[in-house]
Amino acid sequence: MGRFIARRILWMILVLFVVSLVTFFLMRAVPGGPFDRERDFPDSVKENIEARYGLDDPLLVQYARYIGQIILPTVTEPGPPRSTSEDYLFALDLPGGESTLRWMNFGPSLVVRSRSVTDMFRENLGVTVQLGVAAIIVALVIGLPAGILAALNRNTVWDYLGMGIATVGVSVTAITLGPLMQYVFGVELKLLPISGWGTLSHLIMPAFTLGFAQAAIIARLTRASLLQVLNEDYIRTARAKGLGSRRILWMHVLKNGMIPVVTVLGPITAFLVTGSFVTEQIFAVPGIGRAYVQSIGNRDYTLIMGTTLLFAFALVLANTIVDISYGWLDPRIRYD
Amino acid sequence: MTNNVTTTPENDNSNEVALLDDPTSSGSKGYWADAWYRLSRNRLAVVGLVLIIINMLLAIFAPVVAVEGIDDQNTEEANAAPAWVINLFPILKARDETFDASDGEILVETGQQVSEGDLLVDFSVDNLAASVGGTVFIDDRRFYLVPDTIEVARFDITDSTRLSVSNLDDVMAGDTLFGDTTAPYDGIVHVVGNEVILQPETVWRRSNGDVQVENLQTVEAGDVLLIMEDGDEIVAPFGGTIFVTRNNVELALIDPARVDVPEGAEIEIRDGREVLQGETLFDDVTAPITGDAFIAEDEIIIRQTEQWLQSDGGLSVSDGQIVAAGDQLVDVSNRNVFANMDGTVFVEGDDVVLTPSTVQRYELSDNSVIHVMDEQVVSIGEPLADDVTANVQGTVYVTDSELLVLPTSSGYTPLRNEYPLGADYLGRDMWSRIVYGARVSLLAAFIGPLVSILVGMPYGLISGYFGGAVDNWMMRFVDLMYAFPALLLIILLMAFFRSSAASTQPGTFIFQMGAIDRATGGVFFIFLGIGLTSWMRLARITRGQVLSARETEYVTAATALGQSTPQIMMRHILPNILGPIVISETLSIPTYIRYEAFLSFIGLGVNAPTPSWGNMISDGAAVLRNYPHEALFPALALFIIMFAFNFLGDGLRDALDPRLRGTD
C-alpha cells in the first residue's frame, strides 16, 4: 500500500513535470508575446523589459529558472514580499523570527504588472474551489438519489423519468444551461443575480450549471452499478438469510454499489476544470478559469504556466486519490 | 406416411461454421445487420438518428435553407425579433407601433383596448365602384370610365399587324389605325394585348375656337361643338351633356344626376362645387351621388365623375377592361391597418399609435380638476388630475371621460421583421447563422472521431498486439497524455498551429494547413487539436480489445497458417473489435461538439464571422438581459444535437453490445 502510494505520487510529479515542459515550450513556440499588444515601443525599451523578466535568456534557462522558483524553497527575511517577482505561495516563519521559509513562487504576471501569479491564486483560487465544491454537492445531492431511486424502481416511471432527465443532463452543456438559467431566474423571475460574485445567491446558478451535467453522469452510473450489485449472489444470500430489505439496501447494496461511483471523481474534476472556463465566463465569476482564458489571449506566459499547472495538479491529484481509494473501498483489488 | 426429413436452406445453417469475421456466413443476419435491426427498434435512438439526419441536411443545404448569408448585416434590424419570438419571451416587449391613417377612416378612439387582428384604420372608404357599366381606359396619369351606352371601337389585331399609330396617340376620325382600318371618331388609341381600342375624345380646348354650345346643354352625335379658327368644325362624336369649363368644352358621356328643384326651395350648395353623396342640396333633399353640382333654372345637375387621378396602387381594373355597374375600380382595402398585437390605441392626428404597454387610466368625473394638458409629457409622480399622480413616464391624453398616460416607448425594444428567428446584434439573420453553425458542430462530430480513430486505433492495435515492453512504454505515454487537461492542450495546440501557420513561408506543408484553416473559418485547427487530444481513450479501448482477441483460437489458427502480422491485424482482429470502438467514438461525439462550442464560446474557436453555436451563444449572452432569444436559440440548437448524439450513442451501445445495456 505504502509503496503503491509512493509510486503514484512519483507518477504525479512526472506528469506535472511533463505538463509543465510541454506547456512551456508550446506556449513559447507561439509567436507574439505579452508586450505585443501595447503601443509600439522602441526596440531598446522592449529589450529592457524582456531583460527585466528574463525573457531574453535561452528557453531552457528560462524553464529551469521557472521550475526552480516553484519547487525550491528559499529562506528570506520575514515580512511581505518585496516585489511581485518574489511572491511565494507558502511562507513559514522559522523559529527565532529572523527568517522565513518560502516555497512556490509562480512569478509576476507579465500583463497585469502590479500583481503576481501567486496573488491571483490567492484571490481567484478560493472562488473556483468554492464553485467546484458547490457544483459537486449539487451533483451528488441530485445524482445519487436519482440513481438509487431509478435502480430500486427499475422499469417503472421513476426509472424512465430519472434516466430521461439524466440524458437531458448530459446533453445540456454549461453554455446551454447557463444562459437559460440566467434568463429564467435572473431576467424573468428576478430571483437570483444574473452574474457576479460575493453572496450565496451568486453561487446558486453557476454551481447548478456546473453540477447538473455531473449529476446526470452520477445518476446513470449509480443506477448501473446498483443494478449490477442487486444481481450479485451475496444479495441473494442476504435475502435468503431473512435480512430486512432496508438492511440489505444500506448494508449490502449501497455500500458495494457506491464503489464505481467513486471512480467518476477523476472525470468530474476534469469536467469542473473545463466547465469552469465557460461557467466563470458566463456568470462573470472572478475565478481561475476566467484568468486562464484571459491569459491565453494576453500571452501572459507566467499566468498560463501557473494556471495550467494548477489545473493539471487538480486533475492528477483527483485521479491519484481515486486510484488509492479504489483499492481501499474494494479489497478485491490489489496494488501491484 | 414417411418421415420425410428434408433440409430447407433456412434450417440448414446449423451445419455451417459461423465465421466471426464474415458476417454473411453466419446464417440469419450478420453482426452489423443484427445491430442495425436492434437499433431501429430503439425508439429514442431512431429519434436521435432522425434529428442528426435533419441537421446534416440543413448543414449540407445551408445555402438553400438559409435566406441570408452568414454576414449580411442590416444594422437597422439589429436585435429584431418576429412576433412569435416576442410573445415567447415576456422580456421582449414589442415597441409601440405608429400607423399612418391619412386618407383612411380611423375606426378606433384614444384609450380603446384592441386585440391582435382588429381593424384600426379603414381605407376602403376610398374604394371606387363603377357608377355605370362601361369600358375603363387608363393612361399614365388618369383612368376614365366610358359608359356602355357608347359603342367603343375595338379592333382585333394580330402580332403581324403593322400599326400606323402607337399607344396613347391622339387620332382624328378618318385617320388610319392599321391597314385600311380608320378611326371612326376622334379619340385616343389604346393598344392592349391584341386589341386596338379607341377611347373617345371628350375634352376640347376652348381657346382654339368658337364655342357653339352652352353649359349643361344636351347634345346629339354630330352636333357642332366648336368652330376652329381655320374653319374646321368639331362635332360631338356621341351624344351627351356639355360642360363648359374655364378652359375646356367637355362632353360628359355618362348621364348626370338631375334633381328637380321646386320653386322657392332654398338651395344650400354653390354652383359648380363638388357635393358629396348624402349632402343636403335644399330642404330635405340630399345629393344622390358625389360629383360637381351645377344649378340650372329648375334643377340641380350633378355631373358624374368620369375620370380620376391615379393614386398609389389600388387600381383593380386594367386598360380597356369592360366593367359592369358596381364593379370595383379602385380597391385600397389592402391598405387597411389591423392591430398586430394586443394593446391600447392612441390617436394623434393622422397617426394611430398602438402600444402593448400597460397604460395608466383615470376616469374623470364631472367635477374632476385636471392639472395637465392634452399631449403633455409627464414624468413619474407628476400630478395628473384630482389627487392622482403619474405612475409612468409618458404622454398624457385627455378624453371626454378618461385621462390616459401613454408610457414612453423604451428605446431598446425590438422591431418586428421577416427573419424567422430574429436578428442578432449586427442585424444578421439568426436562422441563417444557426443553419451554417450546424456545419461546424457536425464537422466536430465527424472529424473528431476520424482523427481520434486514425491516431488511436493503430496505436492501440500495435500496443496490444506486440505487448511486453512496447506495450508498457506506449501505454505509459497514453497515461501521461491522459493526465493533461484536454481543453488546455487543445487551446495551446490551436494557438500554436495557427500562429506557426501564419508565420511560415507559402508553399510549406504548415502553410497549406493554415490555408485550409482560414478557408474553413478556423475550424480545421480546432478539430486537429480536439482529435490530437482525445485519441488516448480509443487507444486504451483498442489495446484492451486486442489483448483479448489475441488469445482467441482464430488468431492462433491464422498464425499457424503463416499469415503475416499486418494480415492478422487487419483481417482478423480489427473486424472483431470494431464494435466497441464504434460505441466508444459515438459516445464521445457529444464531447467533441462540446469542446468546439466551449472554445468558440470563450473566443478561441472559429474566427468571426464564421458562425458557430458557441460564439453565437457568447454574443447572445452579452445582451441576454434585453434579447434573450439571441443566446437561447443557438443554445437550443446545441442542446438538440447533443441530445440526438447521446440517444444515438446509447442506442448503438445497446445494439452492438446488449450486455452493456443500462450501464453508464
mmCIF file of N, CA, C and O in Angstrom, chain A residues 11 15 18-19 22-23 26 29-31 167-168 170-173 175-176 179-180 182-183 187-188 194-195 220 223-224 271 274 277-278 281-282 292-293 296 308 311 315-316, chain B residues 89-91 476 479-480 483-485 487-488 491-493 495-496 499-500 503 594 597-598 601-602 604 617 624-625 628 631-632 635 638-639 642-643 646-647 650 662-664:
data_model
loop_
_atom_site.group_PDB
_atom_site.id
_atom_site.type_symbol
_atom_site.label_atom_id
_atom_site.label_comp_id
_atom_site.label_asym_id
_atom_site.label_seq_id
_atom_site.Cartn_x
_atom_site.Cartn_y
_atom_site.Cartn_z
ATOM 1 N N TRP A 11 4.618 9.285 -9.890
ATOM 2 C CA TRP A 11 3.977 9.385 -11.207
ATOM 3 C C TRP A 11 3.343 10.766 -11.390
ATOM 4 O O TRP A 11 3.459 11.404 -12.428
ATOM 5 N N VAL A 15 4.121 13.484 -14.251
ATOM 6 C CA VAL A 15 3.097 14.051 -15.120
ATOM 7 C C VAL A 15 3.158 15.573 -15.077
ATOM 8 O O VAL A 15 3.159 16.246 -16.111
ATOM 9 N N VAL A 18 6.062 16.840 -17.039
ATOM 10 C CA VAL A 18 5.869 16.796 -18.491
ATOM 11 C C VAL A 18 4.873 17.863 -18.926
ATOM 12 O O VAL A 18 5.074 18.551 -19.932
ATOM 13 N N VAL A 19 3.800 18.026 -18.137
ATOM 14 C CA VAL A 19 2.812 19.070 -18.471
ATOM 15 C C VAL A 19 3.497 20.419 -18.530
ATOM 16 O O VAL A 19 3.312 21.199 -19.473
ATOM 17 N N VAL A 22 5.807 20.600 -21.698
ATOM 18 C CA VAL A 22 5.065 20.733 -22.960
ATOM 19 C C VAL A 22 4.426 22.112 -23.046
ATOM 20 O O VAL A 22 4.531 22.806 -24.052
ATOM 21 N N THR A 23 3.772 22.507 -21.957
ATOM 22 C CA THR A 23 3.095 23.805 -21.971
ATOM 23 C C THR A 23 4.092 24.927 -22.225
ATOM 24 O O THR A 23 3.847 25.818 -23.040
ATOM 25 N N LEU A 26 5.457 24.768 -25.905
ATOM 26 C CA LEU A 26 4.373 25.027 -26.860
ATOM 27 C C LEU A 26 3.991 26.504 -26.811
ATOM 28 O O LEU A 26 3.843 27.168 -27.843
ATOM 29 N N ALA A 29 6.519 28.647 -28.345
ATOM 30 C CA ALA A 29 6.637 28.487 -29.791
ATOM 31 C C ALA A 29 5.588 29.318 -30.513
ATOM 32 O O ALA A 29 5.711 29.592 -31.696
ATOM 33 N N VAL A 30 4.548 29.713 -29.779
ATOM 34 C CA VAL A 30 3.513 30.549 -30.387
ATOM 35 C C VAL A 30 4.058 31.952 -30.562
ATOM 36 O O VAL A 30 4.529 32.544 -29.609
ATOM 37 N N PRO A 31 4.011 32.467 -31.786
ATOM 38 C CA PRO A 31 4.533 33.819 -31.985
ATOM 39 C C PRO A 31 3.719 34.848 -31.194
ATOM 40 O O PRO A 31 2.587 34.587 -30.800
ATOM 41 N N THR A 167 -30.414 11.902 -19.390
ATOM 42 C CA THR A 167 -29.978 12.091 -20.777
ATOM 43 C C THR A 167 -30.030 13.569 -21.153
ATOM 44 O O THR A 167 -29.148 14.071 -21.844
ATOM 45 N N VAL A 168 -31.073 14.242 -20.660
ATOM 46 C CA VAL A 168 -31.114 15.690 -20.873
ATOM 47 C C VAL A 168 -29.887 16.319 -20.215
ATOM 48 O O VAL A 168 -29.218 17.177 -20.787
ATOM 49 N N VAL A 170 -26.868 15.141 -19.523
ATOM 50 C CA VAL A 170 -25.575 15.032 -20.195
ATOM 51 C C VAL A 170 -25.580 15.789 -21.507
ATOM 52 O O VAL A 170 -24.534 16.036 -22.083
ATOM 53 N N SER A 171 -26.765 16.152 -21.996
ATOM 54 C CA SER A 171 -26.828 16.868 -23.264
ATOM 55 C C SER A 171 -26.775 18.379 -23.082
ATOM 56 O O SER A 171 -26.466 19.090 -24.024
ATOM 57 N N VAL A 172 -27.147 18.866 -21.893
ATOM 58 C CA VAL A 172 -27.044 20.315 -21.717
ATOM 59 C C VAL A 172 -25.622 20.633 -21.285
ATOM 60 O O VAL A 172 -25.103 20.063 -20.356
ATOM 61 N N THR A 173 -25.021 21.539 -22.003
ATOM 62 C CA THR A 173 -23.691 21.979 -21.608
ATOM 63 C C THR A 173 -23.854 23.233 -20.780
ATOM 64 O O THR A 173 -24.945 23.792 -20.680
ATOM 65 N N ILE A 175 -22.875 26.073 -21.511
ATOM 66 C CA ILE A 175 -23.267 27.244 -22.295
ATOM 67 C C ILE A 175 -24.712 27.160 -22.753
ATOM 68 O O ILE A 175 -25.253 28.130 -23.256
ATOM 69 N N THR A 176 -25.354 26.012 -22.594
ATOM 70 C CA THR A 176 -26.793 25.950 -22.842
ATOM 71 C C THR A 176 -27.546 26.309 -21.574
ATOM 72 O O THR A 176 -28.447 27.140 -21.571
ATOM 73 N N PRO A 179 -27.025 30.391 -19.897
ATOM 74 C CA PRO A 179 -27.897 31.469 -20.370
ATOM 75 C C PRO A 179 -29.369 31.203 -20.093
ATOM 76 O O PRO A 179 -30.114 32.119 -19.779
ATOM 77 N N LEU A 180 -29.783 29.919 -20.181
ATOM 78 C CA LEU A 180 -31.188 29.608 -19.929
ATOM 79 C C LEU A 180 -31.565 29.962 -18.491
ATOM 80 O O LEU A 180 -32.585 30.602 -18.228
ATOM 81 N N GLN A 182 -29.944 32.009 -16.495
ATOM 82 C CA GLN A 182 -29.857 33.464 -16.333
ATOM 83 C C GLN A 182 -31.148 34.124 -16.785
ATOM 84 O O GLN A 182 -31.649 35.040 -16.150
ATOM 85 N N TYR A 183 -31.656 33.633 -17.906
ATOM 86 C CA TYR A 183 -32.874 34.244 -18.431
ATOM 87 C C TYR A 183 -34.060 33.979 -17.506
ATOM 88 O O TYR A 183 -34.777 34.895 -17.122
ATOM 89 N N VAL A 187 -33.566 37.148 -15.346
ATOM 90 C CA VAL A 187 -34.233 38.207 -16.105
ATOM 91 C C VAL A 187 -35.735 38.202 -15.846
ATOM 92 O O VAL A 187 -36.322 39.220 -15.496
ATOM 93 N N GLU A 188 -36.354 37.026 -15.992
ATOM 94 C CA GLU A 188 -37.815 36.997 -15.884
ATOM 95 C C GLU A 188 -38.295 36.978 -14.436
ATOM 96 O O GLU A 188 -39.114 37.784 -14.035
ATOM 97 N N ILE A 194 -28.005 37.901 -11.999
ATOM 98 C CA ILE A 194 -27.638 37.308 -13.285
ATOM 99 C C ILE A 194 -26.162 36.938 -13.307
ATOM 100 O O ILE A 194 -25.777 35.888 -13.805
ATOM 101 N N SER A 195 -25.323 37.796 -12.795
ATOM 102 C CA SER A 195 -23.901 37.484 -12.801
ATOM 103 C C SER A 195 -23.244 38.186 -11.622
ATOM 104 O O SER A 195 -23.872 38.967 -10.912
ATOM 105 N N ARG A 220 -26.650 8.078 -13.721
ATOM 106 C CA ARG A 220 -26.576 6.930 -14.624
ATOM 107 C C ARG A 220 -25.646 5.861 -14.058
ATOM 108 O O ARG A 220 -25.954 4.670 -14.085
ATOM 109 N N ARG A 223 -27.101 4.088 -10.960
ATOM 110 C CA ARG A 223 -28.139 3.143 -11.347
ATOM 111 C C ARG A 223 -27.506 1.870 -11.895
ATOM 112 O O ARG A 223 -27.847 0.761 -11.469
ATOM 113 N N ALA A 224 -26.571 2.025 -12.847
ATOM 114 C CA ALA A 224 -25.954 0.857 -13.468
ATOM 115 C C ALA A 224 -25.246 -0.001 -12.419
ATOM 116 O O ALA A 224 -25.376 -1.224 -12.405
ATOM 117 N N PHE A 271 -14.096 17.650 -15.655
ATOM 118 C CA PHE A 271 -15.307 18.366 -16.049
ATOM 119 C C PHE A 271 -15.352 19.735 -15.388
ATOM 120 O O PHE A 271 -15.654 20.742 -16.015
ATOM 121 N N THR A 274 -12.749 22.093 -17.118
ATOM 122 C CA THR A 274 -13.164 22.647 -18.414
ATOM 123 C C THR A 274 -14.430 23.460 -18.249
ATOM 124 O O THR A 274 -14.604 24.488 -18.892
ATOM 125 N N PHE A 277 -14.016 27.163 -17.083
ATOM 126 C CA PHE A 277 -13.657 28.194 -18.076
ATOM 127 C C PHE A 277 -14.904 28.945 -18.529
ATOM 128 O O PHE A 277 -14.952 30.164 -18.500
ATOM 129 N N VAL A 278 -15.891 28.175 -18.978
ATOM 130 C CA VAL A 278 -17.064 28.831 -19.560
ATOM 131 C C VAL A 278 -18.024 29.312 -18.492
ATOM 132 O O VAL A 278 -18.611 30.382 -18.621
ATOM 133 N N GLN A 281 -16.960 32.451 -17.169
ATOM 134 C CA GLN A 281 -17.149 33.470 -18.202
ATOM 135 C C GLN A 281 -18.621 33.908 -18.270
ATOM 136 O O GLN A 281 -18.920 35.090 -18.322
ATOM 137 N N ILE A 282 -19.524 32.913 -18.246
ATOM 138 C CA ILE A 282 -20.955 33.239 -18.361
ATOM 139 C C ILE A 282 -21.401 34.101 -17.190
ATOM 140 O O ILE A 282 -22.072 35.113 -17.362
ATOM 141 N N TYR A 292 -7.450 32.137 -16.686
ATOM 142 C CA TYR A 292 -6.723 31.328 -17.651
ATOM 143 C C TYR A 292 -7.072 31.724 -19.081
ATOM 144 O O TYR A 292 -6.184 31.931 -19.909
ATOM 145 N N VAL A 293 -8.370 31.849 -19.345
ATOM 146 C CA VAL A 293 -8.800 32.212 -20.701
ATOM 147 C C VAL A 293 -8.211 33.559 -21.092
ATOM 148 O O VAL A 293 -7.717 33.750 -22.209
ATOM 149 N N ILE A 296 -4.431 33.343 -21.914
ATOM 150 C CA ILE A 296 -4.098 32.800 -23.235
ATOM 151 C C ILE A 296 -4.131 33.909 -24.267
ATOM 152 O O ILE A 296 -3.223 34.067 -25.075
ATOM 153 N N THR A 308 -2.159 26.489 -15.797
ATOM 154 C CA THR A 308 -2.125 25.140 -16.369
ATOM 155 C C THR A 308 -1.627 24.135 -15.342
ATOM 156 O O THR A 308 -2.214 23.057 -15.162
ATOM 157 N N PHE A 311 -4.363 23.471 -12.760
ATOM 158 C CA PHE A 311 -5.424 22.580 -13.236
ATOM 159 C C PHE A 311 -4.905 21.152 -13.379
ATOM 160 O O PHE A 311 -5.581 20.196 -12.998
ATOM 161 N N LEU A 315 -6.187 17.731 -11.491
ATOM 162 C CA LEU A 315 -6.575 16.526 -12.214
ATOM 163 C C LEU A 315 -5.825 15.305 -11.722
ATOM 164 O O LEU A 315 -6.429 14.278 -11.388
ATOM 165 N N VAL A 316 -4.499 15.393 -11.685
ATOM 166 C CA VAL A 316 -3.736 14.195 -11.303
ATOM 167 C C VAL A 316 -3.970 13.859 -9.844
ATOM 168 O O VAL A 316 -4.009 12.688 -9.472
ATOM 169 N N PHE B 89 -40.912 35.354 -25.314
ATOM 170 C CA PHE B 89 -40.101 35.887 -24.225
ATOM 171 C C PHE B 89 -40.760 37.152 -23.676
ATOM 172 O O PHE B 89 -40.749 38.178 -24.348
ATOM 173 N N PRO B 90 -41.300 37.077 -22.476
ATOM 174 C CA PRO B 90 -42.005 38.232 -21.920
ATOM 175 C C PRO B 90 -41.127 39.489 -21.876
ATOM 176 O O PRO B 90 -41.639 40.597 -21.966
ATOM 177 N N ILE B 91 -39.805 39.320 -21.763
ATOM 178 C CA ILE B 91 -38.955 40.488 -21.636
ATOM 179 C C ILE B 91 -38.890 41.268 -22.947
ATOM 180 O O ILE B 91 -38.628 42.460 -22.963
ATOM 181 N N ARG B 476 2.273 3.849 -21.089
ATOM 182 C CA ARG B 476 2.724 4.895 -20.164
ATOM 183 C C ARG B 476 2.539 6.274 -20.793
ATOM 184 O O ARG B 476 2.107 7.230 -20.152
ATOM 185 N N ASP B 479 -1.007 7.167 -20.622
ATOM 186 C CA ASP B 479 -1.340 7.614 -19.267
ATOM 187 C C ASP B 479 -0.942 9.069 -19.063
ATOM 188 O O ASP B 479 -1.675 9.868 -18.483
ATOM 189 N N LEU B 480 0.243 9.389 -19.582
ATOM 190 C CA LEU B 480 0.765 10.736 -19.428
ATOM 191 C C LEU B 480 -0.136 11.743 -20.145
ATOM 192 O O LEU B 480 -0.518 12.771 -19.589
ATOM 193 N N ALA B 483 -3.369 12.494 -18.474
ATOM 194 C CA ALA B 483 -3.342 13.385 -17.318
ATOM 195 C C ALA B 483 -3.401 14.844 -17.729
ATOM 196 O O ALA B 483 -3.655 15.706 -16.915
ATOM 197 N N PHE B 484 -3.143 15.119 -19.023
ATOM 198 C CA PHE B 484 -3.209 16.502 -19.496
ATOM 199 C C PHE B 484 -4.639 16.996 -19.451
ATOM 200 O O PHE B 484 -5.546 16.279 -19.860
ATOM 201 N N PRO B 485 -4.840 18.195 -18.991
ATOM 202 C CA PRO B 485 -6.186 18.760 -19.132
ATOM 203 C C PRO B 485 -6.460 18.977 -20.625
ATOM 204 O O PRO B 485 -5.772 19.771 -21.268
ATOM 205 N N LEU B 487 -8.750 20.338 -22.586
ATOM 206 C CA LEU B 487 -9.106 21.632 -23.167
ATOM 207 C C LEU B 487 -7.897 22.565 -23.164
ATOM 208 O O LEU B 487 -7.694 23.336 -24.104
ATOM 209 N N LEU B 488 -7.073 22.459 -22.095
ATOM 210 C CA LEU B 488 -5.870 23.297 -22.037
ATOM 211 C C LEU B 488 -4.971 22.967 -23.219
ATOM 212 O O LEU B 488 -4.449 23.852 -23.892
ATOM 213 N N ILE B 491 -6.333 24.223 -26.536
ATOM 214 C CA ILE B 491 -6.145 25.668 -26.685
ATOM 215 C C ILE B 491 -4.706 25.968 -27.072
ATOM 216 O O ILE B 491 -4.437 26.722 -28.013
ATOM 217 N N LEU B 492 -3.769 25.331 -26.378
ATOM 218 C CA LEU B 492 -2.363 25.574 -26.677
ATOM 219 C C LEU B 492 -2.007 25.102 -28.089
ATOM 220 O O LEU B 492 -1.356 25.812 -28.849
ATOM 221 N N LEU B 493 -2.469 23.887 -28.428
ATOM 222 C CA LEU B 493 -2.156 23.345 -29.750
ATOM 223 C C LEU B 493 -2.714 24.245 -30.846
ATOM 224 O O LEU B 493 -2.038 24.533 -31.833
ATOM 225 N N ALA B 495 -3.539 27.472 -30.717
ATOM 226 C CA ALA B 495 -2.803 28.733 -30.807
ATOM 227 C C ALA B 495 -1.472 28.495 -31.500
ATOM 228 O O ALA B 495 -1.040 29.278 -32.346
ATOM 229 N N PHE B 496 -0.842 27.365 -31.174
ATOM 230 C CA PHE B 496 0.442 27.027 -31.755
ATOM 231 C C PHE B 496 0.325 26.828 -33.266
ATOM 232 O O PHE B 496 1.067 27.407 -34.056
ATOM 233 N N SER B 499 -0.640 30.239 -35.139
ATOM 234 C CA SER B 499 0.387 31.268 -35.299
ATOM 235 C C SER B 499 1.563 30.738 -36.082
ATOM 236 O O SER B 499 2.183 31.485 -36.832
ATOM 237 N N SER B 500 1.864 29.434 -35.951
ATOM 238 C CA SER B 500 3.006 28.976 -36.744
ATOM 239 C C SER B 500 2.641 28.910 -38.218
ATOM 240 O O SER B 500 3.467 29.198 -39.077
ATOM 241 N N SER B 503 3.057 32.288 -39.733
ATOM 242 C CA SER B 503 4.389 32.863 -39.860
ATOM 243 C C SER B 503 5.310 32.055 -40.776
ATOM 244 O O SER B 503 6.487 32.351 -40.867
ATOM 245 N N ARG B 594 -19.036 19.529 -27.696
ATOM 246 C CA ARG B 594 -18.975 20.432 -26.550
ATOM 247 C C ARG B 594 -17.668 21.207 -26.551
ATOM 248 O O ARG B 594 -17.653 22.412 -26.295
ATOM 249 N N ALA B 597 -17.829 23.961 -29.064
ATOM 250 C CA ALA B 597 -18.725 25.038 -28.623
ATOM 251 C C ALA B 597 -18.065 25.849 -27.500
ATOM 252 O O ALA B 597 -18.142 27.074 -27.488
ATOM 253 N N PHE B 598 -17.408 25.148 -26.573
ATOM 254 C CA PHE B 598 -16.738 25.839 -25.465
ATOM 255 C C PHE B 598 -15.654 26.775 -26.002
ATOM 256 O O PHE B 598 -15.547 27.919 -25.594
ATOM 257 N N PHE B 601 -17.069 29.632 -27.628
ATOM 258 C CA PHE B 601 -17.714 30.493 -26.631
ATOM 259 C C PHE B 601 -16.706 31.412 -25.958
ATOM 260 O O PHE B 601 -16.956 32.594 -25.770
ATOM 261 N N ILE B 602 -15.540 30.858 -25.594
ATOM 262 C CA ILE B 602 -14.572 31.706 -24.901
ATOM 263 C C ILE B 602 -13.711 32.471 -25.887
ATOM 264 O O ILE B 602 -12.757 33.137 -25.500
ATOM 265 N N LEU B 604 -11.889 31.408 -28.479
ATOM 266 C CA LEU B 604 -10.674 30.808 -29.011
ATOM 267 C C LEU B 604 -10.995 29.809 -30.112
ATOM 268 O O LEU B 604 -10.145 29.048 -30.538
ATOM 269 N N ILE B 617 -23.798 31.859 -28.961
ATOM 270 C CA ILE B 617 -24.272 31.925 -27.575
ATOM 271 C C ILE B 617 -23.490 32.999 -26.830
ATOM 272 O O ILE B 617 -24.039 33.765 -26.043
ATOM 273 N N LEU B 624 -28.134 39.256 -23.053
ATOM 274 C CA LEU B 624 -29.187 38.366 -22.553
ATOM 275 C C LEU B 624 -30.294 39.131 -21.833
ATOM 276 O O LEU B 624 -31.460 38.775 -21.915
ATOM 277 N N ARG B 625 -29.912 40.169 -21.121
ATOM 278 C CA ARG B 625 -30.902 40.904 -20.337
ATOM 279 C C ARG B 625 -32.001 41.483 -21.212
ATOM 280 O O ARG B 625 -33.139 41.614 -20.802
ATOM 281 N N PRO B 628 -33.016 37.876 -24.925
ATOM 282 C CA PRO B 628 -32.632 36.500 -24.564
ATOM 283 C C PRO B 628 -32.654 35.540 -25.740
ATOM 284 O O PRO B 628 -31.928 34.557 -25.740
ATOM 285 N N ALA B 631 -29.294 34.318 -27.400
ATOM 286 C CA ALA B 631 -28.463 33.267 -26.802
ATOM 287 C C ALA B 631 -29.217 31.946 -26.766
ATOM 288 O O ALA B 631 -28.631 30.882 -26.938
ATOM 289 N N LEU B 632 -30.528 32.010 -26.555
ATOM 290 C CA LEU B 632 -31.257 30.774 -26.273
ATOM 291 C C LEU B 632 -31.531 29.950 -27.535
ATOM 292 O O LEU B 632 -31.589 28.729 -27.454
ATOM 293 N N ALA B 635 -28.411 28.031 -28.256
ATOM 294 C CA ALA B 635 -28.259 27.086 -27.147
ATOM 295 C C ALA B 635 -29.194 25.900 -27.348
ATOM 296 O O ALA B 635 -28.812 24.751 -27.113
ATOM 297 N N LEU B 638 -27.754 23.650 -29.990
ATOM 298 C CA LEU B 638 -26.649 22.857 -29.433
ATOM 299 C C LEU B 638 -27.204 21.715 -28.594
ATOM 300 O O LEU B 638 -26.747 20.572 -28.677
ATOM 301 N N PHE B 639 -28.227 22.025 -27.798
ATOM 302 C CA PHE B 639 -28.828 21.003 -26.945
ATOM 303 C C PHE B 639 -29.411 19.883 -27.799
ATOM 304 O O PHE B 639 -29.201 18.700 -27.517
ATOM 305 N N MET B 642 -26.677 17.644 -29.280
ATOM 306 C CA MET B 642 -26.049 16.840 -28.229
ATOM 307 C C MET B 642 -26.985 15.716 -27.793
ATOM 308 O O MET B 642 -26.581 14.573 -27.590
ATOM 309 N N PHE B 643 -28.239 16.082 -27.629
ATOM 310 C CA PHE B 643 -29.277 15.139 -27.230
ATOM 311 C C PHE B 643 -29.360 14.007 -28.247
ATOM 312 O O PHE B 643 -29.368 12.829 -27.898
ATOM 313 N N ASN B 646 -26.342 11.763 -28.072
ATOM 314 C CA ASN B 646 -26.377 10.943 -26.862
ATOM 315 C C ASN B 646 -27.338 9.780 -27.020
ATOM 316 O O ASN B 646 -27.022 8.642 -26.646
ATOM 317 N N PHE B 647 -28.520 10.057 -27.564
ATOM 318 C CA PHE B 647 -29.500 8.990 -27.784
ATOM 319 C C PHE B 647 -28.955 7.953 -28.749
ATOM 320 O O PHE B 647 -29.051 6.757 -28.526
ATOM 321 N N ASP B 650 -26.233 5.879 -27.034
ATOM 322 C CA ASP B 650 -26.815 4.895 -26.116
ATOM 323 C C ASP B 650 -27.436 3.743 -26.895
ATOM 324 O O ASP B 650 -27.250 2.567 -26.558
ATOM 325 N N GLY B 662 -27.893 -0.407 -20.222
ATOM 326 C CA GLY B 662 -28.212 0.175 -18.931
ATOM 327 C C GLY B 662 -27.012 0.574 -18.112
ATOM 328 O O GLY B 662 -27.161 1.191 -17.069
ATOM 329 N N THR B 663 -25.807 0.225 -18.573
ATOM 330 C CA THR B 663 -24.656 0.709 -17.827
ATOM 331 C C THR B 663 -24.288 2.078 -18.362
ATOM 332 O O THR B 663 -24.564 2.389 -19.512
ATOM 333 N N ASP B 664 -23.676 2.802 -17.532
ATOM 334 C CA ASP B 664 -23.296 4.202 -17.801
ATOM 335 C C ASP B 664 -23.877 4.755 -19.069
ATOM 336 O O ASP B 664 -23.289 4.662 -20.124
#
